[in-house]
Amino acid sequence: PPSNFNFYDFKTLITNAKDKKEAVNEFWNLFDKEGYSLWFVEYEKAPGEGKVVYLTNNLMNGFLQRLDHFRKYCYGVYGVYGDEPNLEVRGVFCWRGNFIPLMVKQHDQYDYHRFTKLDPSNEADRKKVEEFWTKFNEDEDVVDGLTARTVKYFK
């Protein structure tokens, strides 16, 4: 559907903002829930995965690299969270449309991820978006109950 939400301007704003919380507040003022959707994305680890940071980073980076063609339609923060040997790969994304796009479903690692649609009117979901999109201090910030280890923008 047509939308008045200027996604490119928002991505520029949040990427360059010194105060990320202020940028997220502006996002809520501009967000068009009819034309865009928010998703919590989690990698479902196989046995033996998520034990070492650099190997888990490779999983995260591989997913993002293979999704590169989708950047124009998406903004997200995706990272490695937790402590060795219990690391998780997860993030929050916003993209055009209210469904999982074909470009994402065709990703080689799609079946190894769980996609949960977030409700922008739900306070817990809004808090999750804010946590992921504002806490980037690796080895310091706690996001979704886990220490941020490696955090990447996807813009």
PDB file of C-alpha atoms in Angstrom:
ATOM      1  CA  PRO A   1       0.000   0.000   0.000  1.00  0.00           C
ATOM      2  CA  PRO A   2       1.108   3.618  -0.514  1.00  0.00           C
ATOM      3  CA  SER A   3       2.807   5.156   2.513  1.00  0.00           C
ATOM      4  CA  ASN A   4       3.807   8.619   3.712  1.00  0.00           C
ATOM      5  CA  PHE A   5       6.609   7.113   5.809  1.00  0.00           C
ATOM      6  CA  ASN A   6       9.916   8.186   4.260  1.00  0.00           C
ATOM      7  CA  PHE A   7      11.932   5.084   5.096  1.00  0.00           C
ATOM      8  CA  TYR A   8      15.189   6.378   3.598  1.00  0.00           C
ATOM      9  CA  ASP A   9      15.050   9.519   5.758  1.00  0.00           C
ATOM     10  CA  PHE A  10      14.365   7.436   8.868  1.00  0.00           C
ATOM     11  CA  LYS A  11      17.299   5.111   8.135  1.00  0.00           C
ATOM     12  CA  THR A  12      19.556   8.148   7.709  1.00  0.00           C
ATOM     13  CA  LEU A  13      18.224   9.692  10.931  1.00  0.00           C
ATOM     14  CA  ILE A  14      18.713   6.646  13.142  1.00  0.00           C
ATOM     15  CA  THR A  15      22.080   5.728  11.666  1.00  0.00           C
ATOM     16  CA  ASN A  16      23.508   9.213  12.248  1.00  0.00           C
ATOM     17  CA  ALA A  17      21.730  10.088  15.499  1.00  0.00           C
ATOM     18  CA  LYS A  18      23.912  10.600  18.531  1.00  0.00           C
ATOM     19  CA  ASP A  19      20.863   9.969  20.732  1.00  0.00           C
ATOM     20  CA  LYS A  20      19.393   6.698  19.440  1.00  0.00           C
ATOM     21  CA  LYS A  21      16.473   6.815  21.897  1.00  0.00           C
ATOM     22  CA  GLU A  22      15.402  10.150  20.460  1.00  0.00           C
ATOM     23  CA  ALA A  23      15.586   8.681  16.950  1.00  0.00           C
ATOM     24  CA  VAL A  24      13.462   5.686  18.016  1.00  0.00           C
ATOM     25  CA  ASN A  25      10.888   8.070  19.518  1.00  0.00           C
ATOM     26  CA  GLU A  26      10.777   9.894  16.193  1.00  0.00           C
ATOM     27  CA  PHE A  27      10.344   6.517  14.473  1.00  0.00           C
ATOM     28  CA  TRP A  28       7.182   5.857  16.509  1.00  0.00           C
ATOM     29  CA  ASN A  29       5.815   9.262  15.447  1.00  0.00           C
ATOM     30  CA  LEU A  30       6.453   8.519  11.757  1.00  0.00           C
ATOM     31  CA  PHE A  31       5.890   4.753  11.550  1.00  0.00           C
ATOM     32  CA  ASP A  32       3.193   3.552   9.152  1.00  0.00           C
ATOM     33  CA  LYS A  33       1.936   0.189  10.452  1.00  0.00           C
ATOM     34  CA  GLU A  34      -0.151  -0.337   7.311  1.00  0.00           C
ATOM     35  CA  GLY A  35       2.816  -0.074   4.962  1.00  0.00           C
ATOM     36  CA  TYR A  36       5.655  -1.442   7.137  1.00  0.00           C
ATOM     37  CA  SER A  37       6.123  -4.110   9.764  1.00  0.00           C
ATOM     38  CA  LEU A  38       8.501  -4.949  12.595  1.00  0.00           C
ATOM     39  CA  TRP A  39      10.018  -8.390  13.105  1.00  0.00           C
ATOM     40  CA  PHE A  40      12.052 -10.098  15.808  1.00  0.00           C
ATOM     41  CA  VAL A  41      14.393 -12.511  14.044  1.00  0.00           C
ATOM     42  CA  GLU A  42      16.203 -15.327  15.865  1.00  0.00           C
ATOM     43  CA  TYR A  43      18.644 -17.865  14.497  1.00  0.00           C
ATOM     44  CA  GLU A  44      17.741 -21.392  15.607  1.00  0.00           C
ATOM     45  CA  LYS A  45      21.061 -22.941  16.521  1.00  0.00           C
ATOM     46  CA  ALA A  46      22.065 -26.447  15.628  1.00  0.00           C
ATOM     47  CA  PRO A  47      23.754 -28.550  18.336  1.00  0.00           C
ATOM     48  CA  GLY A  48      27.287 -27.269  18.878  1.00  0.00           C
ATOM     49  CA  GLU A  49      26.597 -23.754  17.559  1.00  0.00           C
ATOM     50  CA  GLY A  50      26.703 -20.568  19.616  1.00  0.00           C
ATOM     51  CA  LYS A  51      29.644 -21.668  21.740  1.00  0.00           C
ATOM     52  CA  VAL A  52      32.402 -19.298  20.518  1.00  0.00           C
ATOM     53  CA  VAL A  53      31.945 -15.603  19.631  1.00  0.00           C
ATOM     54  CA  TYR A  54      33.968 -15.527  16.401  1.00  0.00           C
ATOM     55  CA  LEU A  55      32.232 -18.615  14.977  1.00  0.00           C
ATOM     56  CA  THR A  56      28.828 -17.244  15.939  1.00  0.00           C
ATOM     57  CA  ASN A  57      29.793 -13.932  14.304  1.00  0.00           C
ATOM     58  CA  ASN A  58      30.403 -15.883  11.087  1.00  0.00           C
ATOM     59  CA  LEU A  59      26.825 -17.208  11.224  1.00  0.00           C
ATOM     60  CA  MET A  60      25.477 -13.694  11.732  1.00  0.00           C
ATOM     61  CA  ASN A  61      27.620 -12.144   9.000  1.00  0.00           C
ATOM     62  CA  GLY A  62      26.746 -14.857   6.500  1.00  0.00           C
ATOM     63  CA  PHE A  63      23.038 -14.214   6.999  1.00  0.00           C
ATOM     64  CA  LEU A  64      23.440 -10.472   6.502  1.00  0.00           C
ATOM     65  CA  GLN A  65      25.712 -10.819   3.451  1.00  0.00           C
ATOM     66  CA  ARG A  66      23.214 -13.077   1.686  1.00  0.00           C
ATOM     67  CA  LEU A  67      20.453 -10.571   2.437  1.00  0.00           C
ATOM     68  CA  ASP A  68      22.355  -7.628   0.960  1.00  0.00           C
ATOM     69  CA  HIS A  69      19.958  -7.214  -1.993  1.00  0.00           C
ATOM     70  CA  PHE A  70      17.163  -6.443   0.529  1.00  0.00           C
ATOM     71  CA  ARG A  71      18.829  -3.412   2.179  1.00  0.00           C
ATOM     72  CA  LYS A  72      16.797  -0.877   0.220  1.00  0.00           C
ATOM     73  CA  TYR A  73      13.558  -2.143   1.785  1.00  0.00           C
ATOM     74  CA  CYS A  74      14.798  -2.911   5.282  1.00  0.00           C
ATOM     75  CA  TYR A  75      16.394  -1.511   8.426  1.00  0.00           C
ATOM     76  CA  GLY A  76      17.501  -3.651  11.296  1.00  0.00           C
ATOM     77  CA  VAL A  77      19.940  -4.348  14.046  1.00  0.00           C
ATOM     78  CA  TYR A  78      21.195  -7.925  14.183  1.00  0.00           C
ATOM     79  CA  GLY A  79      23.808  -9.274  16.528  1.00  0.00           C
ATOM     80  CA  VAL A  80      25.377 -11.884  18.718  1.00  0.00           C
ATOM     81  CA  TYR A  81      24.177 -11.737  22.319  1.00  0.00           C
ATOM     82  CA  GLY A  82      24.929 -13.720  25.465  1.00  0.00           C
ATOM     83  CA  ASP A  83      27.999 -15.367  26.921  1.00  0.00           C
ATOM     84  CA  GLU A  84      30.160 -18.228  25.689  1.00  0.00           C
ATOM     85  CA  PRO A  85      29.095 -21.056  25.412  1.00  0.00           C
ATOM     86  CA  ASN A  86      25.447 -19.841  25.227  1.00  0.00           C
ATOM     87  CA  LEU A  87      25.419 -17.247  22.448  1.00  0.00           C
ATOM     88  CA  GLU A  88      22.334 -16.249  20.481  1.00  0.00           C
ATOM     89  CA  VAL A  89      21.992 -14.530  17.110  1.00  0.00           C
ATOM     90  CA  ARG A  90      18.978 -12.236  16.965  1.00  0.00           C
ATOM     91  CA  GLY A  91      17.731  -8.821  16.017  1.00  0.00           C
ATOM     92  CA  VAL A  92      14.840  -6.523  15.178  1.00  0.00           C
ATOM     93  CA  PHE A  93      14.035  -5.520  11.609  1.00  0.00           C
ATOM     94  CA  CYS A  94      11.585  -3.148   9.958  1.00  0.00           C
ATOM     95  CA  TRP A  95      10.654  -3.659   6.328  1.00  0.00           C
ATOM     96  CA  ARG A  96       8.163  -2.664   3.681  1.00  0.00           C
ATOM     97  CA  GLY A  97       4.961  -4.696   3.835  1.00  0.00           C
ATOM     98  CA  ASN A  98       3.176  -6.647   6.548  1.00  0.00           C
ATOM     99  CA  PHE A  99       4.450 -10.095   5.682  1.00  0.00           C
ATOM    100  CA  ILE A 100       7.756 -11.887   5.217  1.00  0.00           C
ATOM    101  CA  PRO A 101       8.869 -10.897   1.703  1.00  0.00           C
ATOM    102  CA  LEU A 102       9.808 -13.453  -0.926  1.00  0.00           C
ATOM    103  CA  MET A 103      13.369 -12.044  -0.947  1.00  0.00           C
ATOM    104  CA  VAL A 104      13.700 -13.145   2.674  1.00  0.00           C
ATOM    105  CA  LYS A 105      11.939 -16.480   2.208  1.00  0.00           C
ATOM    106  CA  GLN A 106      14.359 -17.332  -0.616  1.00  0.00           C
ATOM    107  CA  HIS A 107      17.363 -16.769   1.660  1.00  0.00           C
ATOM    108  CA  ASP A 108      19.475 -19.924   2.091  1.00  0.00           C
ATOM    109  CA  GLN A 109      19.221 -19.641   5.883  1.00  0.00           C
ATOM    110  CA  TYR A 110      15.522 -18.729   6.084  1.00  0.00           C
ATOM    111  CA  ASP A 111      14.518 -22.114   7.480  1.00  0.00           C
ATOM    112  CA  TYR A 112      17.036 -21.743  10.311  1.00  0.00           C
ATOM    113  CA  HIS A 113      15.454 -18.536  11.590  1.00  0.00           C
ATOM    114  CA  ARG A 114      12.304 -17.833  13.534  1.00  0.00           C
ATOM    115  CA  PHE A 115      10.438 -14.671  12.504  1.00  0.00           C
ATOM    116  CA  THR A 116       8.044 -13.138  15.025  1.00  0.00           C
ATOM    117  CA  LYS A 117       5.962 -10.158  13.969  1.00  0.00           C
ATOM    118  CA  LEU A 118       6.007  -7.368  16.543  1.00  0.00           C
ATOM    119  CA  ASP A 119       2.975  -5.257  17.388  1.00  0.00           C
ATOM    120  CA  PRO A 120       3.821  -1.531  17.505  1.00  0.00           C
ATOM    121  CA  SER A 121       0.872  -0.936  19.866  1.00  0.00           C
ATOM    122  CA  ASN A 122       2.216  -3.498  22.391  1.00  0.00           C
ATOM    123  CA  GLU A 123       4.456  -1.878  25.014  1.00  0.00           C
ATOM    124  CA  ALA A 124       6.688  -4.966  25.409  1.00  0.00           C
ATOM    125  CA  ASP A 125       7.279  -5.095  21.643  1.00  0.00           C
ATOM    126  CA  ARG A 126       8.064  -1.369  21.559  1.00  0.00           C
ATOM    127  CA  LYS A 127      10.580  -1.905  24.374  1.00  0.00           C
ATOM    128  CA  LYS A 128      12.203  -4.734  22.394  1.00  0.00           C
ATOM    129  CA  VAL A 129      12.580  -2.467  19.347  1.00  0.00           C
ATOM    130  CA  GLU A 130      14.091   0.276  21.501  1.00  0.00           C
ATOM    131  CA  GLU A 131      16.535  -2.103  23.212  1.00  0.00           C
ATOM    132  CA  PHE A 132      17.848  -3.582  19.983  1.00  0.00           C
ATOM    133  CA  TRP A 133      17.996  -0.258  18.141  1.00  0.00           C
ATOM    134  CA  THR A 134      19.665   1.766  20.909  1.00  0.00           C
ATOM    135  CA  LYS A 135      22.100  -0.539  22.722  1.00  0.00           C
ATOM    136  CA  PHE A 136      25.294  -1.049  20.722  1.00  0.00           C
ATOM    137  CA  ASN A 137      28.029  -1.060  23.367  1.00  0.00           C
ATOM    138  CA  GLU A 138      29.588  -4.462  22.873  1.00  0.00           C
ATOM    139  CA  ASP A 139      30.454  -6.376  26.043  1.00  0.00           C
ATOM    140  CA  GLU A 140      28.562  -3.739  28.095  1.00  0.00           C
ATOM    141  CA  ASP A 141      24.936  -3.277  27.063  1.00  0.00           C
ATOM    142  CA  VAL A 142      22.290  -5.839  27.933  1.00  0.00           C
ATOM    143  CA  VAL A 143      19.682  -6.454  25.249  1.00  0.00           C
ATOM    144  CA  ASP A 144      16.754  -8.816  25.689  1.00  0.00           C
ATOM    145  CA  GLY A 145      18.413 -10.071  28.890  1.00  0.00           C
ATOM    146  CA  LEU A 146      21.725 -10.925  27.167  1.00  0.00           C
ATOM    147  CA  THR A 147      25.033  -9.078  26.887  1.00  0.00           C
ATOM    148  CA  ALA A 148      25.650  -7.552  23.446  1.00  0.00           C
ATOM    149  CA  ARG A 149      28.773  -9.123  21.914  1.00  0.00           C
ATOM    150  CA  THR A 150      28.712  -8.088  18.251  1.00  0.00           C
ATOM    151  CA  VAL A 151      26.089  -5.703  16.908  1.00  0.00           C
ATOM    152  CA  LYS A 152      25.495  -4.787  13.256  1.00  0.00           C
ATOM    153  CA  TYR A 153      23.252  -2.292  11.512  1.00  0.00           C
ATOM    154  CA  PHE A 154      21.469  -3.559   8.440  1.00  0.00           C
ATOM    155  CA  LYS A 155      20.526  -0.480   6.452  1.00  0.00           C
TER     156      LYS A 155
END
